[in-house]
Tab-separated table of C-alpha atoms in Angstrom:
chain	number	residue	atom	x	y	z
A	850	MET	CA	99.930	99.240	129.737
A	851	THR	CA	100.036	95.581	130.793
A	852	ILE	CA	102.779	94.033	132.911
A	853	GLN	CA	103.762	91.912	129.923
A	854	SER	CA	104.198	94.947	127.678
A	855	VAL	CA	106.248	96.739	130.344
A	856	ILE	CA	108.552	93.724	130.601
A	857	LEU	CA	108.815	93.579	126.816
A	858	ALA	CA	109.598	97.286	126.635
A	859	LEU	CA	112.405	96.897	129.137
A	860	ALA	CA	113.734	93.910	127.254
A	861	LEU	CA	113.795	95.785	123.963
A	862	THR	CA	115.176	99.075	125.260
A	863	THR	CA	118.908	99.378	124.676
A	864	ALA	CA	121.597	102.019	125.017
A	865	ALA	CA	124.032	102.417	122.156
A	866	ARG	CA	126.933	102.998	124.556
A	867	ALA	CA	127.251	104.387	128.025
A	868	ASP	CA	128.867	107.667	126.967
A	869	GLY	CA	127.027	108.327	123.717
A	870	PRO	CA	123.619	108.892	122.175
A	871	ALA	CA	121.033	106.228	122.892
A	872	LEU	CA	118.723	104.030	120.898
A	873	SER	CA	115.485	102.947	122.540
A	874	LYS	CA	113.167	100.260	121.198
A	875	VAL	CA	109.777	99.204	122.513
A	876	ALA	CA	107.077	96.914	121.164
A	877	ILE	CA	103.758	98.721	120.758
A	878	PHE	CA	102.039	95.523	121.931
A	879	PRO	CA	103.261	92.032	122.902
A	880	PRO	CA	104.048	89.661	120.002
A	881	GLU	CA	101.089	87.552	118.960
A	882	HIS	CA	100.319	84.804	116.463
A	883	LYS	CA	98.910	87.189	113.908
A	884	HIS	CA	100.391	89.009	110.962
A	885	ASN	CA	100.993	92.581	112.142
A	886	HIS	CA	102.665	94.435	109.331
A	887	ALA	CA	103.255	97.542	107.170
A	888	SER	CA	103.186	100.186	109.890
A	889	CYS	CA	103.104	103.934	109.302
A	890	VAL	CA	103.762	106.549	112.003
A	891	VAL	CA	103.071	110.299	112.153
A	892	GLU	CA	103.460	113.045	114.739
A	893	LEU	CA	100.331	114.851	115.887
A	894	PRO	CA	100.022	118.472	117.028
A	895	GLY	CA	101.226	118.546	120.620
A	896	GLY	CA	103.896	115.885	120.127
A	897	ASP	CA	102.002	112.602	120.451
A	898	LEU	CA	102.579	109.913	117.818
A	899	PHE	CA	99.956	107.963	115.906
A	900	ALA	CA	100.762	104.628	114.256
A	901	ALA	CA	98.757	102.333	111.997
A	902	TRP	CA	99.350	98.858	110.589
A	903	TYR	CA	97.325	95.911	109.322
A	904	SER	CA	96.598	92.895	111.488
A	905	GLY	CA	95.029	89.501	110.894
A	906	SER	CA	95.610	85.837	110.207
A	907	GLY	CA	97.421	86.563	106.943
A	908	GLU	CA	97.718	89.200	104.241
A	909	ARG	CA	95.592	89.514	101.101
A	910	GLN	CA	94.269	85.951	101.483
A	911	ALA	CA	92.694	86.455	104.935
A	912	ASP	CA	89.316	88.173	105.243
A	913	ASP	CA	89.857	89.063	108.906
A	914	VAL	CA	92.689	91.520	108.124
A	915	GLU	CA	91.911	95.032	109.385
A	916	ILE	CA	93.723	98.328	109.895
A	917	GLN	CA	94.642	98.928	113.537
A	918	GLY	CA	96.055	101.983	115.255
A	919	ALA	CA	97.561	103.174	118.511
A	920	ARG	CA	98.593	106.489	120.044
A	921	PHE	CA	101.862	107.274	121.833
A	922	ASP	CA	101.594	109.662	124.778
A	923	HIS	CA	104.857	111.604	124.578
A	924	ALA	CA	104.414	113.028	128.093
A	925	GLU	CA	103.984	109.577	129.638
A	926	GLY	CA	106.293	107.836	127.185
A	927	ILE	CA	103.911	104.916	126.572
A	928	TRP	CA	101.738	103.534	123.812
A	929	GLY	CA	98.031	103.343	124.524
A	930	PRO	CA	95.738	100.426	123.694
A	931	ARG	CA	95.155	99.313	120.128
A	932	PHE	CA	91.925	100.119	118.309
A	933	ARG	CA	90.352	99.364	114.941
A	934	LEU	CA	91.039	102.160	112.471
A	935	ALA	CA	89.357	100.723	109.360
A	936	ASP	CA	87.716	97.435	108.448
A	937	THR	CA	85.763	96.303	105.412
A	938	PRO	CA	83.781	93.270	106.662
A	939	GLY	CA	84.607	90.139	104.703
A	940	TYR	CA	87.616	91.680	102.926
A	941	PRO	CA	91.267	92.198	103.873
A	942	ASP	CA	92.402	95.822	104.339
A	943	CYS	CA	96.169	96.334	104.062
A	944	ASN	CA	99.074	98.821	103.771
A	945	PRO	CA	97.865	101.918	105.642
A	946	ALA	CA	99.554	105.238	104.821
A	947	LEU	CA	98.946	108.089	107.276
A	948	PHE	CA	99.165	111.787	106.467
A	949	ALA	CA	99.059	114.608	108.998
A	950	ALA	CA	98.437	117.318	106.413
A	951	PRO	CA	99.664	120.930	106.699
A	952	ASP	CA	96.061	122.185	106.804
A	953	GLY	CA	95.413	120.237	110.028
A	954	THR	CA	93.453	117.403	108.457
A	955	PHE	CA	94.352	113.767	109.102
A	956	TRP	CA	94.298	111.219	106.280
A	957	LEU	CA	94.340	107.449	105.983
A	958	PHE	CA	94.993	105.777	102.630
A	959	TYR	CA	94.668	101.998	102.297
A	960	PRO	CA	93.652	99.270	99.830
A	961	THR	CA	90.809	96.804	100.230
A	962	ILE	CA	91.699	93.543	98.454
A	963	LEU	CA	88.681	92.417	96.440
A	964	ASP	CA	89.778	88.998	95.203
A	965	HIS	CA	92.594	87.850	97.521
A	966	ARG	CA	95.147	88.995	94.936
A	967	TRP	CA	97.122	92.232	95.017
A	968	GLU	CA	95.833	92.885	91.486
A	969	GLY	CA	92.389	93.346	93.026
A	970	ALA	CA	93.362	96.173	95.377
A	971	LEU	CA	90.828	99.000	95.568
A	972	LEU	CA	92.416	102.220	96.839
A	973	LYS	CA	90.439	103.969	99.579
A	974	PHE	CA	90.829	107.045	101.759
A	975	ALA	CA	89.389	108.530	104.930
A	976	VAL	CA	89.902	112.070	106.202
A	977	ALA	CA	89.264	113.662	109.602
A	978	ARG	CA	89.465	117.267	110.731
A	979	ASP	CA	91.697	116.234	113.617
A	980	VAL	CA	92.587	113.304	115.875
A	981	PRO	CA	90.981	112.929	119.336
A	982	ALA	CA	93.224	113.274	122.357
A	983	ALA	CA	92.046	109.930	123.704
A	984	PRO	CA	93.369	106.666	122.221
A	985	ARG	CA	90.497	106.043	119.796
A	986	PRO	CA	89.927	106.317	116.058
A	987	PRO	CA	89.435	109.724	114.431
A	988	ALA	CA	85.942	110.819	113.440
A	989	TRP	CA	86.077	110.524	109.668
A	990	VAL	CA	84.238	113.342	107.907
A	991	ARG	CA	84.823	111.976	104.426
A	992	GLU	CA	85.543	108.474	103.125
A	993	GLY	CA	85.622	106.999	99.672
A	994	VAL	CA	87.433	105.310	96.814
A	995	LEU	CA	90.405	107.102	95.276
A	996	HIS	CA	90.169	106.308	91.587
A	997	VAL	CA	93.468	106.001	89.728
A	998	THR	CA	93.304	106.529	85.963
A	999	PRO	CA	96.796	106.375	84.425
A	1000	VAL	CA	97.289	108.232	81.152
A	1001	GLY	CA	99.126	106.488	78.315
A	1002	PHE	CA	99.881	103.453	80.442
A	1003	ASP	CA	99.789	100.877	77.631
A	1004	ALA	CA	102.143	102.975	75.503
A	1005	ALA	CA	104.522	103.396	78.451
A	1006	MET	CA	104.544	99.643	79.099
A	1007	THR	CA	105.194	98.917	75.418
A	1008	GLU	CA	108.075	101.384	75.360
A	1009	ALA	CA	109.566	99.892	78.535
A	1010	LEU	CA	109.414	96.346	77.169
A	1011	ASN	CA	110.945	97.450	73.869
A	1012	GLY	CA	113.711	99.090	75.876
A	1013	LEU	CA	114.559	95.730	77.436
A	1014	LYS	CA	114.723	94.132	73.999
A	1015	ASN	CA	116.970	96.916	72.697
A	1016	GLN	CA	119.301	96.323	75.632
A	1017	GLN	CA	119.298	92.616	74.707
A	1018	ILE	CA	117.965	91.715	78.159
A	1019	PRO	CA	116.284	88.286	78.049
A	1020	ILE	CA	112.486	88.569	78.214
A	1021	ASP	CA	109.926	85.922	79.025
A	1022	GLU	CA	107.729	86.439	75.959
A	1023	THR	CA	104.712	84.797	77.607
A	1024	ARG	CA	104.938	87.127	80.579
A	1025	SER	CA	105.618	90.069	78.269
A	1026	ASP	CA	102.488	89.367	76.220
A	1027	ARG	CA	100.423	89.016	79.406
A	1028	LEU	CA	101.716	92.358	80.724
A	1029	LEU	CA	100.844	94.093	77.462
A	1030	ASP	CA	97.358	92.577	77.423
A	1031	ARG	CA	96.771	93.789	80.960
A	1032	ALA	CA	98.297	97.198	80.261
A	1033	ARG	CA	95.701	97.693	77.508
A	1034	ASP	CA	92.833	96.647	79.791
A	1035	PRO	CA	91.266	99.667	81.580
A	1036	LEU	CA	90.268	97.529	84.586
A	1037	TYR	CA	93.808	96.242	85.161
A	1038	GLN	CA	95.143	99.788	84.675
A	1039	ARG	CA	92.839	101.242	87.317
A	1040	LEU	CA	92.806	98.483	89.943
A	1041	GLY	CA	95.719	97.225	92.026
A	1042	TRP	CA	97.269	100.557	93.078
A	1043	MET	CA	98.389	100.594	96.697
A	1044	PRO	CA	100.100	103.011	99.090
A	1045	ARG	CA	103.006	102.125	101.348
A	1046	VAL	CA	104.631	105.262	102.834
A	1047	HIS	CA	103.649	108.803	103.793
A	1048	PRO	CA	102.525	111.303	101.167
A	1049	THR	CA	104.989	114.145	100.563
A	1050	VAL	CA	104.400	117.909	100.625
A	1051	LEU	CA	106.580	119.797	98.137
A	1052	ALA	CA	108.014	123.283	98.562
A	1053	SER	CA	105.300	124.514	96.185
A	1054	GLY	CA	102.615	123.182	98.528
A	1055	ARG	CA	101.677	120.356	96.159
A	1056	TRP	CA	100.797	117.037	97.772
A	1057	LEU	CA	102.241	113.835	96.281
A	1058	LEU	CA	100.837	110.386	97.036
A	1059	PRO	CA	103.213	107.576	95.941
A	1060	LEU	CA	101.570	104.330	94.826
A	1061	TYR	CA	102.644	101.021	93.318
A	1062	SER	CA	101.168	98.068	91.473
A	1063	ASP	CA	102.079	94.415	91.954
A	1064	THR	CA	100.216	93.682	88.712
A	1065	PHE	CA	102.886	95.510	86.714
A	1066	SER	CA	105.622	95.733	89.378
A	1067	CYS	CA	105.890	99.486	88.838
A	1068	SER	CA	105.029	102.777	90.540
A	1069	ILE	CA	103.028	105.940	89.968
A	1070	VAL	CA	102.616	109.219	91.858
A	1071	LEU	CA	99.348	111.110	92.288
A	1072	ARG	CA	99.497	114.875	92.800
A	1073	SER	CA	97.005	117.280	94.327
A	1074	ASP	CA	97.033	121.073	94.273
A	1075	ASP	CA	93.697	121.447	96.074
A	1076	ARG	CA	94.428	119.767	99.427
A	1077	GLY	CA	93.245	116.347	98.347
A	1078	ALA	CA	89.987	117.304	96.649
A	1079	GLY	CA	91.342	115.938	93.367
A	1080	TRP	CA	94.304	113.802	92.348
A	1081	THR	CA	96.106	113.576	88.996
A	1082	PRO	CA	98.583	110.796	88.063
A	1083	GLY	CA	102.078	111.492	86.771
A	1084	THR	CA	103.861	109.384	84.195
A	1085	PRO	CA	104.383	105.816	85.395
A	1086	MET	CA	107.789	104.628	86.593
A	1087	ILE	CA	108.195	101.269	84.865
A	1088	GLY	CA	111.360	99.412	85.806
A	1089	PHE	CA	109.978	95.868	86.219
A	1090	GLY	CA	110.455	95.521	89.952
A	1091	ASN	CA	110.419	99.105	91.272
A	1092	ILE	CA	107.647	99.384	93.848
A	1093	GLN	CA	106.672	101.191	97.055
A	1094	PRO	CA	108.280	104.582	96.274
A	1095	SER	CA	109.398	106.983	98.998
A	1096	LEU	CA	109.780	110.612	97.880
A	1097	VAL	CA	112.180	113.353	99.012
A	1098	GLN	CA	112.693	116.770	97.393
A	1099	ARG	CA	116.086	118.378	96.857
A	1100	ARG	CA	116.786	122.085	97.264
A	1101	ASP	CA	116.829	122.535	93.489
A	1102	GLY	CA	113.281	121.142	93.312
A	1103	THR	CA	114.154	117.656	92.047
A	1104	VAL	CA	112.018	114.944	93.646
A	1105	VAL	CA	113.829	111.644	94.195
A	1106	ALA	CA	111.916	108.357	94.407
A	1107	PHE	CA	113.612	105.544	96.335
A	1108	MET	CA	111.964	102.209	95.569
A	1109	ARG	CA	112.024	98.651	96.779
A	1110	ASP	CA	113.252	96.124	94.221
A	1111	ASN	CA	110.686	93.449	93.552
A	1112	GLY	CA	112.751	91.787	90.832
A	1113	PRO	CA	116.162	90.204	90.299
A	1114	ARG	CA	118.360	93.299	90.763
A	1115	ARG	CA	118.471	93.189	94.588
A	1116	HIS	CA	119.212	96.919	94.882
A	1117	ILE	CA	117.168	99.991	95.750
A	1118	ARG	CA	115.757	101.536	92.564
A	1119	LEU	CA	115.713	105.261	91.751
A	1120	SER	CA	113.787	107.733	89.607
A	1121	THR	CA	113.590	111.538	89.647
A	1122	SER	CA	111.128	114.268	88.711
A	1123	LYS	CA	112.077	117.848	87.846
A	1124	ASP	CA	108.512	119.117	87.422
A	1125	ASP	CA	106.974	118.460	90.854
A	1126	GLY	CA	105.879	114.903	90.139
A	1127	ILE	CA	104.359	115.269	86.661
A	1128	SER	CA	106.989	113.275	84.767
A	1129	TRP	CA	109.600	110.804	85.957
A	1130	SER	CA	112.977	109.707	84.638
A	1131	PRO	CA	113.819	106.124	83.634
A	1132	VAL	CA	114.290	103.827	86.613
A	1133	VAL	CA	117.911	103.032	87.521
A	1134	ASP	CA	119.679	100.954	90.155
A	1135	SER	CA	121.380	102.430	93.210
A	1136	ASP	CA	124.403	100.858	94.880
A	1137	MET	CA	122.367	100.062	98.014
A	1138	PRO	CA	121.280	96.426	98.395
A	1139	ASN	CA	117.633	95.498	98.903
A	1140	PRO	CA	116.212	92.002	99.460
A	1141	GLY	CA	112.744	92.851	98.163
A	1142	SER	CA	111.498	94.728	101.237
A	1143	GLY	CA	110.064	98.121	102.093
A	1144	LEU	CA	112.063	101.263	102.835
A	1145	GLU	CA	111.518	104.948	103.517
A	1146	ALA	CA	113.543	108.158	103.234
A	1147	LEU	CA	113.053	111.719	104.482
A	1148	ARG	CA	114.740	115.099	104.788
A	1149	LEU	CA	115.806	115.945	108.347
A	1150	ALA	CA	115.593	119.395	109.914
A	1151	SER	CA	119.370	119.706	109.467
A	1152	GLY	CA	118.988	119.344	105.689
A	1153	ASN	CA	120.546	115.881	105.757
A	1154	TRP	CA	118.598	112.906	104.454
A	1155	ALA	CA	117.870	109.676	106.315
A	1156	LEU	CA	116.907	106.341	104.747
A	1157	VAL	CA	115.880	103.204	106.626
A	1158	ALA	CA	115.883	99.812	104.913
A	1159	ASN	CA	117.110	96.239	105.024
A	1160	ASP	CA	120.727	96.341	103.835
A	1161	THR	CA	121.008	92.799	102.494
A	1162	GLU	CA	120.387	91.195	99.121
A	1163	ARG	CA	118.590	88.301	100.781
A	1164	GLY	CA	116.856	88.102	104.132
A	1165	ARG	CA	115.374	90.694	106.490
A	1166	HIS	CA	117.604	90.057	109.485
A	1167	SER	CA	119.405	93.415	109.254
A	1168	LEU	CA	117.733	96.842	109.399
A	1169	VAL	CA	119.904	99.936	108.883
A	1170	VAL	CA	119.396	103.689	108.904
A	1171	ARG	CA	121.659	105.660	106.560
A	1172	LEU	CA	122.540	109.375	106.601
A	1173	SER	CA	123.408	111.589	103.601
A	1174	ASP	CA	124.758	115.139	103.604
A	1175	ASP	CA	124.460	115.573	99.813
A	1176	GLU	CA	120.736	114.962	99.325
A	1177	GLY	CA	120.860	111.252	98.685
A	1178	ARG	CA	123.736	111.126	96.218
A	1179	THR	CA	125.983	109.340	98.731
A	1180	TRP	CA	125.376	107.944	102.189
A	1181	LYS	CA	128.381	108.593	104.446
A	1182	TRP	CA	127.029	107.259	107.727
A	1183	SER	CA	125.006	104.209	108.668
A	1184	ARG	CA	123.980	102.430	111.828
A	1185	HIS	CA	121.923	99.329	112.489
A	1186	ILE	CA	118.667	99.341	114.385
A	1187	GLU	CA	118.687	95.547	114.128
A	1188	LYS	CA	121.478	93.235	112.990
A	1189	HIS	CA	121.465	89.454	113.327
A	1190	GLU	CA	122.816	86.392	111.585
A	1191	PRO	CA	121.059	85.353	108.361
A	1192	GLY	CA	117.941	83.369	109.103
A	1193	HIS	CA	117.623	84.785	112.623
A	1194	GLY	CA	114.776	87.242	112.854
A	1195	HIS	CA	112.657	89.405	110.572
A	1196	TYR	CA	112.832	93.210	110.912
A	1197	HIS	CA	111.207	94.953	108.011
A	1198	TYR	CA	108.802	97.479	106.459
A	1199	PRO	CA	110.018	100.558	108.350
A	1200	SER	CA	108.280	103.917	108.602
A	1201	ILE	CA	110.348	106.977	109.571
A	1202	ILE	CA	109.610	110.527	110.749
A	1203	GLN	CA	111.448	113.270	112.621
A	1204	ALA	CA	109.501	114.960	115.411
A	1205	TYR	CA	109.587	118.669	116.168
A	1206	ASP	CA	112.064	118.069	119.007
A	1207	GLY	CA	114.550	116.527	116.544
A	1208	ILE	CA	114.112	112.925	117.663
A	1209	ILE	CA	113.857	110.414	114.805
A	1210	HIS	CA	111.158	107.753	115.155
A	1211	VAL	CA	110.988	104.488	113.236
A	1212	THR	CA	108.291	101.842	113.443
A	1213	TYR	CA	108.763	98.427	111.840
A	1214	THR	CA	107.566	94.836	111.854
A	1215	ARG	CA	109.357	92.404	114.135
A	1216	GLY	CA	108.671	88.754	113.307
A	1217	SER	CA	106.367	87.056	110.825
A	1218	LEU	CA	103.926	84.180	110.581
A	1219	PRO	CA	103.803	81.448	111.785
A	1220	ASP	CA	105.929	82.562	114.744
A	1221	GLY	CA	103.975	85.732	115.435
A	1222	SER	CA	104.789	89.410	115.187
A	1223	THR	CA	104.522	92.889	116.655
A	1224	ILE	CA	105.251	96.472	115.651
A	1225	VAL	CA	108.375	97.976	117.250
A	1226	HIS	CA	108.932	101.689	117.881
A	1227	ALA	CA	112.572	102.845	117.824
A	1228	ARG	CA	113.829	106.309	118.818
A	1229	PHE	CA	117.220	107.950	118.292
A	1230	ASP	CA	118.769	111.170	117.025
A	1231	GLU	CA	121.025	112.146	114.152
A	1232	ALA	CA	124.109	112.003	116.368
A	1233	TRP	CA	123.346	108.345	117.105
A	1234	ILE	CA	123.526	107.538	113.375
A	1235	ARG	CA	126.765	109.468	112.951
A	1236	ALA	CA	128.378	107.533	115.806
A	1237	GLY	CA	128.110	104.350	113.734
A	1238	ASP	CA	127.859	100.754	114.893
A	1239	PRO	CA	129.879	100.055	118.034
A	1240	ASN	CA	132.872	97.770	117.711
A	1241	PRO	CA	131.947	94.142	118.368
């Protein structure tokens, strides 16, 4: 760990209040004039953390973008050096989603952008039997393309557009016709699907991999009952702006998808599945604001749910973690990891897990181009959320 990163860690580490639970924040590496974004963090056997993100001179437009990773030594309390996790020479690789599977395997899902447009995303995967103890990439035993073949997609898009007309919601006919043309095109149907957050393991043992498409501004969920050997898509969630789904399962088996709004609604979008991810309900709005930025939710060991997101309708200057004791129906407690005046700072695209010791970990982007960025690691517990923001 360099002297600069130690200084930065001390500068970012804060205590919520002298007599209460603490929040600690540390940059995984010093800020730099690159785009470091879309992190995902998992806990490894033994308690270490593993984080991944993409890094380069831009996003889909920059061919130097690669997937990077780092390992957190929980005994030493420090992040090790960065390393390259995946790189397709001459193409940008983005949006890594990590999965420490119940069978002990370790997965990386990510898209390679073929034509500098999100529509040209090619979904890939890599799987390892385990992760080395040293801070270096896993030894992948299998890599490949994860083909997504939606069923009945053009009919679902037609039905969704007709639903807007029936509700007398104004529709841009030119854009509507273009969407329908693309929805009927097998290439557009099968390209452009990207991950964003962790896969989910259901009570049944089924694995769910949530995906989204910027081509159609909608989401889909792949399911696997054979530990990732094969994947089958569920019905698409088409709400014209609902992307990057995060999945949590209720005690009654219902799976709830919380989604970023990529349209005009400026609120987190919702859909549910009562058959383990095969079919999904119509997309609706929640009462939680969203400025068009990523989010993630999970069930805590206590049975409560946590959700981390930007809590504004515009701007990414405020990052909050919410707590629900009724499985996401209401959110009684909230506390800010970051909160600044509009236009001052960017804190976005969070990833959240709870470790075996009960500590909640969140990684997120701090900053953006052209000013530079880093990935921040925050730690706190459930009691810290319940305590709420301190009085100013």
